[in-house]
Amino acid sequence: MFNVQLSFTNATIFQFSSSFMVQHHLQLAAASSHGWLRATPSDGHSETSVDKRWDSLAFNPVKTDYIYVMKSCKDGSFSNGGLRHYGNIEISPSAAVLNYGQGIIENLKAYKNKNGSIILFRVEENGLRMRVGADRMCMPAPTIEQFVEAVTSTVSANERWIPPSNKGFLHVRPLLMGNGPVLSLTPAPEFIFLIYVTPVRNYFEGGLKPINVVVENDIHRATLGGVGNIKAIGNYAGIMKAQAKAKANGFSDVLYLDSIHNRNLEEVSTANVFFVKDNTISTPVLGGTILPGITRKSIIEIAHSQGFKGISVV
């Protein structure tokens, strides 16, 4: 274990307290013909209603208090977004996301510091990655500023669902999807940007521990010319079979090979990989099939800043 001073180019580590909610005048979407109504995030919810038994947390969705919803305009821009009570959303049976998989997801985490403040890491990088992925999928996307504002607002409104730092974190899931109706293979006429959050336990209970992974020889996660380098929603269903087989055989995850030579290591199911040998740190190169992970980028920057000469992208 080592302690380093994190310093990143063009990046921000957000840290804010509960007063952030007051400063940003969060909005609540009410089921009313009057549209968006001003409200405070505590409306209709008692602090005592939250299950404080953090030890029972798993990796299952928990119904929290608020989601964030914003729809696209005819010119492709997004506006009039706001918070609404957690609940189901309406979607057309002929929506592009259901019929043709036109959608993007993102993942990030919110932690509660020991002093009670909330920490978000490099949120703008997630916003940028969503915009890059949306362009590949013929979708408009919120600006990076809108993305950051939406994430911080949603996290702040659901602050009471953030576990203590030693128990877990708040998983933040932004979604961008074509919800407009289509029949032919064409981009949706309307898009929706949505964020929901759920508390989950720490990945590694009791500290970092080794896990067993199996190398997959038959199923490939991505191919050149495809969408393996973005977080398209359809990227993950195709590897569920390999992952289920691996777990049935006692493995924690699957390590995928390249689809051309079937010998070069690429990624595990939902994360980049690094290999450490002596003083050399290596990771697969971004070549169109590797997701440009924000943690990946951060590790490379930290390694360089700490003077590692052996950092290599292979």
Coordinates of C-alpha atoms in Angstrom, one line a residue:
M1 CA 0.0 0.0 0.0
F2 CA 1.2 3.5 -0.7
N3 CA 0.0 7.0 -0.3
V4 CA 0.3 9.5 -3.2
Q5 CA -0.8 13.0 -3.8
L6 CA -3.2 12.8 -6.7
S7 CA -2.8 15.3 -9.5
F8 CA -4.5 15.0 -12.8
T9 CA -4.6 17.2 -15.9
N10 CA -8.0 18.7 -16.7
A11 CA -9.8 16.8 -14.0
T12 CA -11.7 17.6 -10.8
I13 CA -12.3 15.8 -7.6
F14 CA -15.7 17.1 -6.4
Q15 CA -16.1 17.4 -2.7
F16 CA -19.3 19.0 -1.3
S17 CA -21.4 19.0 1.8
S18 CA -25.2 18.8 2.3
S19 CA -25.4 22.6 1.9
F20 CA -24.7 22.0 -1.8
M21 CA -28.3 21.0 -2.2
V22 CA -29.5 24.4 -1.0
Q23 CA -27.1 26.3 -3.3
H24 CA -28.2 24.5 -6.4
H25 CA -32.0 24.8 -5.9
L26 CA -32.7 21.3 -6.9
Q27 CA -35.9 20.7 -8.8
L28 CA -38.4 17.9 -8.5
A29 CA -40.5 16.7 -11.4
A30 CA -44.1 16.4 -10.2
A31 CA -46.8 14.4 -11.9
S32 CA -48.7 17.5 -12.8
S33 CA -49.8 19.4 -15.8
H34 CA -47.8 22.3 -14.4
G35 CA -44.5 20.5 -15.2
W36 CA -41.4 21.1 -13.1
L37 CA -42.1 22.2 -9.5
R38 CA -39.6 23.6 -7.1
A39 CA -39.0 21.3 -4.1
T40 CA -36.4 20.3 -1.6
P41 CA -34.8 16.8 -1.8
S42 CA -36.3 15.8 1.6
D43 CA -39.9 16.2 0.4
G44 CA -42.0 13.2 1.3
H45 CA -39.2 11.2 2.7
S46 CA -38.3 10.6 6.3
E47 CA -34.7 10.0 7.3
T48 CA -35.8 7.2 9.6
S49 CA -37.2 5.3 6.6
V50 CA -33.8 4.6 5.3
D51 CA -32.5 1.1 6.1
K52 CA -29.3 1.8 8.0
R53 CA -28.2 -1.8 8.1
W54 CA -25.3 -1.2 5.7
D55 CA -23.9 -4.6 6.4
S56 CA -26.6 -6.2 4.4
L57 CA -25.8 -4.3 1.2
A58 CA -25.1 -6.3 -1.9
F59 CA -25.0 -5.5 -5.7
N60 CA -28.7 -5.3 -6.2
P61 CA -30.7 -2.2 -7.1
V62 CA -32.2 -0.3 -4.1
K63 CA -35.1 2.0 -4.5
T64 CA -33.7 5.4 -3.5
D65 CA -35.4 8.8 -3.4
Y66 CA -34.8 10.6 -6.7
I67 CA -33.8 10.1 -10.3
Y68 CA -32.8 12.8 -12.8
V69 CA -34.5 13.1 -16.1
M70 CA -33.8 15.3 -19.1
K71 CA -35.1 15.0 -22.7
S72 CA -33.7 16.2 -26.0
C73 CA -35.1 19.0 -28.0
K74 CA -35.7 18.9 -31.8
D75 CA -32.3 20.5 -32.4
G76 CA -30.5 17.8 -30.5
S77 CA -29.8 19.9 -27.4
F78 CA -31.0 19.0 -23.9
S79 CA -32.8 21.3 -21.5
N80 CA -35.3 21.5 -18.7
G81 CA -33.9 18.6 -16.8
G82 CA -34.6 18.0 -13.1
L83 CA -35.2 15.6 -10.3
R84 CA -38.3 13.4 -9.9
H85 CA -39.3 10.8 -7.3
Y86 CA -37.8 7.4 -8.0
G87 CA -40.1 5.3 -10.1
N88 CA -40.8 3.7 -13.5
I89 CA -40.6 5.6 -16.7
E90 CA -42.8 5.4 -19.7
I91 CA -41.3 4.2 -23.0
S92 CA -42.8 3.3 -26.4
P93 CA -42.7 -0.4 -27.5
S94 CA -41.1 0.8 -30.7
A95 CA -38.4 2.9 -28.9
A96 CA -35.0 2.7 -30.7
V97 CA -33.3 1.6 -27.4
L98 CA -35.6 -1.5 -27.2
N99 CA -35.6 -2.5 -30.8
Y100 CA -32.1 -1.6 -32.0
G101 CA -30.1 -1.0 -28.8
Q102 CA -29.5 2.7 -29.3
G103 CA -28.2 3.6 -25.9
I104 CA -25.2 4.4 -23.8
I105 CA -24.5 3.8 -20.1
E106 CA -22.0 5.3 -17.7
N107 CA -20.8 4.2 -14.2
L108 CA -19.3 6.3 -11.4
K109 CA -19.2 6.3 -7.6
A110 CA -20.0 8.7 -4.8
Y111 CA -18.2 8.2 -1.5
K112 CA -18.9 9.7 1.9
N113 CA -15.7 11.0 3.5
K114 CA -15.0 10.6 7.2
N115 CA -15.8 14.3 7.7
G116 CA -19.3 13.8 6.1
S117 CA -18.5 15.4 2.8
I118 CA -19.3 13.7 -0.5
I119 CA -16.6 12.8 -3.0
L120 CA -17.0 12.3 -6.8
F121 CA -14.0 11.5 -8.9
R122 CA -13.4 12.9 -12.5
V123 CA -17.1 13.3 -13.3
E124 CA -16.3 15.4 -16.4
E125 CA -14.4 12.5 -17.8
N126 CA -17.5 10.4 -17.7
G127 CA -19.4 13.2 -19.4
L128 CA -16.8 13.4 -22.1
R129 CA -16.9 9.6 -22.6
M130 CA -20.7 9.6 -22.9
R131 CA -20.5 12.3 -25.6
V132 CA -17.9 10.3 -27.6
G133 CA -20.0 7.1 -27.3
A134 CA -23.2 9.0 -28.3
D135 CA -21.5 10.3 -31.4
R136 CA -20.6 6.8 -32.5
M137 CA -24.2 5.7 -31.9
C138 CA -25.8 8.6 -33.8
M139 CA -27.2 10.2 -30.6
P140 CA -27.1 13.7 -29.2
A141 CA -25.8 14.0 -25.7
P142 CA -25.9 16.5 -22.8
T143 CA -23.0 18.9 -22.6
I144 CA -20.2 18.0 -20.1
E145 CA -21.5 20.9 -17.9
Q146 CA -25.0 19.5 -17.9
F147 CA -23.7 16.0 -17.2
V148 CA -21.7 17.2 -14.2
E149 CA -24.6 19.3 -12.8
A150 CA -27.0 16.3 -13.2
V151 CA -24.7 13.9 -11.5
T152 CA -23.9 16.2 -8.5
S153 CA -27.6 17.1 -8.1
T154 CA -28.7 13.5 -8.1
V155 CA -26.1 12.4 -5.7
S156 CA -26.8 15.3 -3.4
A157 CA -30.5 14.7 -3.4
N158 CA -29.9 11.0 -2.4
E159 CA -27.2 11.8 0.1
R160 CA -28.8 9.8 2.9
W161 CA -28.3 6.7 0.8
I162 CA -24.5 7.0 0.7
P163 CA -23.1 4.3 3.0
P164 CA -20.3 5.1 5.5
S165 CA -16.9 5.1 3.9
N166 CA -16.0 1.7 5.3
K167 CA -19.3 0.1 4.3
G168 CA -19.7 0.9 0.6
F169 CA -20.5 3.7 -1.9
L170 CA -23.3 5.1 -4.0
H171 CA -23.3 3.6 -7.5
V172 CA -24.3 6.3 -10.0
R173 CA -25.7 5.1 -13.3
P174 CA -26.3 7.7 -16.1
L175 CA -28.2 6.4 -19.1
L176 CA -28.7 8.0 -22.5
M177 CA -31.2 6.2 -24.7
G178 CA -33.3 6.6 -27.9
N179 CA -36.8 6.5 -26.5
G180 CA -38.5 7.9 -29.6
P181 CA -40.5 5.4 -31.7
V182 CA -38.9 3.9 -34.9
L183 CA -39.6 0.9 -37.1
S184 CA -36.9 1.1 -39.7
L185 CA -33.2 1.1 -38.8
T186 CA -32.8 4.8 -38.1
P187 CA -31.8 7.0 -35.2
A188 CA -34.6 7.8 -32.7
P189 CA -36.4 11.1 -33.1
E190 CA -36.2 11.7 -29.3
F191 CA -33.7 10.9 -26.6
I192 CA -33.8 10.8 -22.8
F193 CA -31.0 11.3 -20.3
L194 CA -31.6 9.6 -17.0
I195 CA -29.6 9.1 -13.8
Y196 CA -30.4 6.7 -11.0
V197 CA -28.3 5.8 -7.9
T198 CA -28.2 2.8 -5.6
P199 CA -26.0 2.0 -2.5
V200 CA -23.7 -1.0 -2.8
R201 CA -21.2 -2.6 -0.6
N202 CA -17.4 -2.3 -1.2
Y203 CA -16.1 -4.5 -3.9
F204 CA -13.4 -6.0 -1.6
E205 CA -14.6 -6.7 1.9
G206 CA -11.7 -6.7 4.3
G207 CA -9.2 -5.2 1.9
L208 CA -7.9 -6.2 -1.5
K209 CA -7.8 -9.9 -2.2
P210 CA -6.7 -12.0 -5.2
I211 CA -9.5 -13.2 -7.5
N212 CA -9.5 -16.1 -10.0
V213 CA -10.2 -15.3 -13.6
V214 CA -10.4 -17.6 -16.6
V215 CA -9.2 -16.8 -20.1
E216 CA -12.1 -17.2 -22.6
N217 CA -11.1 -18.8 -25.9
D218 CA -14.4 -18.9 -27.8
I219 CA -16.5 -15.8 -26.9
H220 CA -15.1 -12.4 -27.6
R221 CA -16.1 -9.2 -25.9
A222 CA -15.4 -6.8 -28.9
T223 CA -14.3 -6.7 -32.5
L224 CA -12.4 -4.1 -34.6
G225 CA -14.9 -1.7 -36.2
G226 CA -17.5 -2.4 -33.5
V227 CA -18.4 -0.5 -30.4
G228 CA -16.2 -2.2 -27.8
N229 CA -14.4 1.1 -27.1
I230 CA -17.6 2.8 -25.9
K231 CA -20.2 1.9 -23.3
A232 CA -23.0 0.8 -25.6
I233 CA -25.7 -0.9 -23.7
G234 CA -25.5 -4.0 -26.0
N235 CA -21.9 -4.7 -25.2
Y236 CA -22.7 -6.6 -22.1
A237 CA -25.5 -9.1 -22.8
G238 CA -23.2 -10.9 -25.3
I239 CA -20.7 -11.9 -22.7
M240 CA -23.2 -13.0 -20.0
K241 CA -23.0 -16.6 -21.1
A242 CA -19.2 -16.7 -20.7
Q243 CA -19.4 -15.0 -17.4
A244 CA -22.1 -17.4 -16.1
K245 CA -20.1 -20.4 -17.1
A246 CA -17.0 -19.0 -15.4
K247 CA -18.8 -18.3 -12.1
A248 CA -20.4 -21.8 -12.3
N249 CA -16.9 -23.2 -12.4
G250 CA -15.7 -21.2 -9.4
F251 CA -14.1 -18.2 -11.2
S252 CA -14.7 -14.6 -10.3
D253 CA -14.6 -13.1 -13.8
V254 CA -13.5 -13.7 -17.4
L255 CA -10.5 -12.4 -19.3
Y256 CA -11.2 -11.9 -22.9
L257 CA -8.8 -12.2 -25.9
D258 CA -8.7 -10.3 -29.1
S259 CA -11.0 -11.5 -31.8
I260 CA -8.4 -11.6 -34.7
H261 CA -5.5 -13.6 -33.3
N262 CA -7.3 -15.0 -30.2
R263 CA -4.1 -14.6 -28.1
N264 CA -3.8 -11.0 -27.0
L265 CA -5.3 -10.1 -23.7
E266 CA -7.9 -7.3 -23.8
E267 CA -10.3 -6.8 -20.8
V268 CA -12.3 -8.6 -18.2
S269 CA -16.1 -8.4 -18.4
T270 CA -16.5 -4.8 -17.1
A271 CA -13.0 -3.4 -16.5
N272 CA -9.6 -2.7 -17.9
V273 CA -6.7 -4.8 -16.8
F274 CA -3.1 -4.1 -15.8
F275 CA -0.2 -6.5 -15.4
V276 CA 2.6 -6.0 -13.0
K277 CA 6.0 -7.8 -13.3
D278 CA 8.9 -6.6 -11.3
N279 CA 9.0 -2.8 -11.9
T280 CA 7.0 -2.9 -15.1
I281 CA 3.3 -2.0 -15.4
S282 CA 1.6 -3.0 -18.6
T283 CA -1.9 -2.5 -20.0
P284 CA -3.5 -3.3 -23.4
V285 CA -3.4 -0.4 -25.9
L286 CA -6.6 1.4 -26.9
G287 CA -7.0 0.1 -30.4
G288 CA -10.8 0.3 -31.0
T289 CA -11.8 -2.7 -28.9
I290 CA -10.6 -1.5 -25.4
L291 CA -12.8 0.8 -23.4
P292 CA -10.9 4.0 -22.4
G293 CA -11.4 3.6 -18.7
I294 CA -11.1 6.6 -16.4
T295 CA -9.5 4.5 -13.8
R296 CA -7.1 3.2 -16.4
K297 CA -6.2 6.7 -17.5
S298 CA -5.7 7.7 -13.8
I299 CA -3.4 4.8 -13.0
I300 CA -1.2 5.6 -16.0
E301 CA -1.0 9.2 -14.9
I302 CA -0.2 8.3 -11.3
A303 CA 2.4 5.8 -12.4
H304 CA 4.1 8.5 -14.6
S305 CA 3.9 11.0 -11.8
Q306 CA 5.5 8.6 -9.4
G307 CA 8.4 8.0 -11.7
F308 CA 7.6 4.5 -12.9
K309 CA 9.8 4.0 -16.0
G310 CA 8.3 0.7 -16.8
I311 CA 4.7 1.8 -17.6
S312 CA 3.9 0.4 -21.0
V313 CA 0.9 0.2 -23.2
V314 CA 1.1 -3.0 -25.2

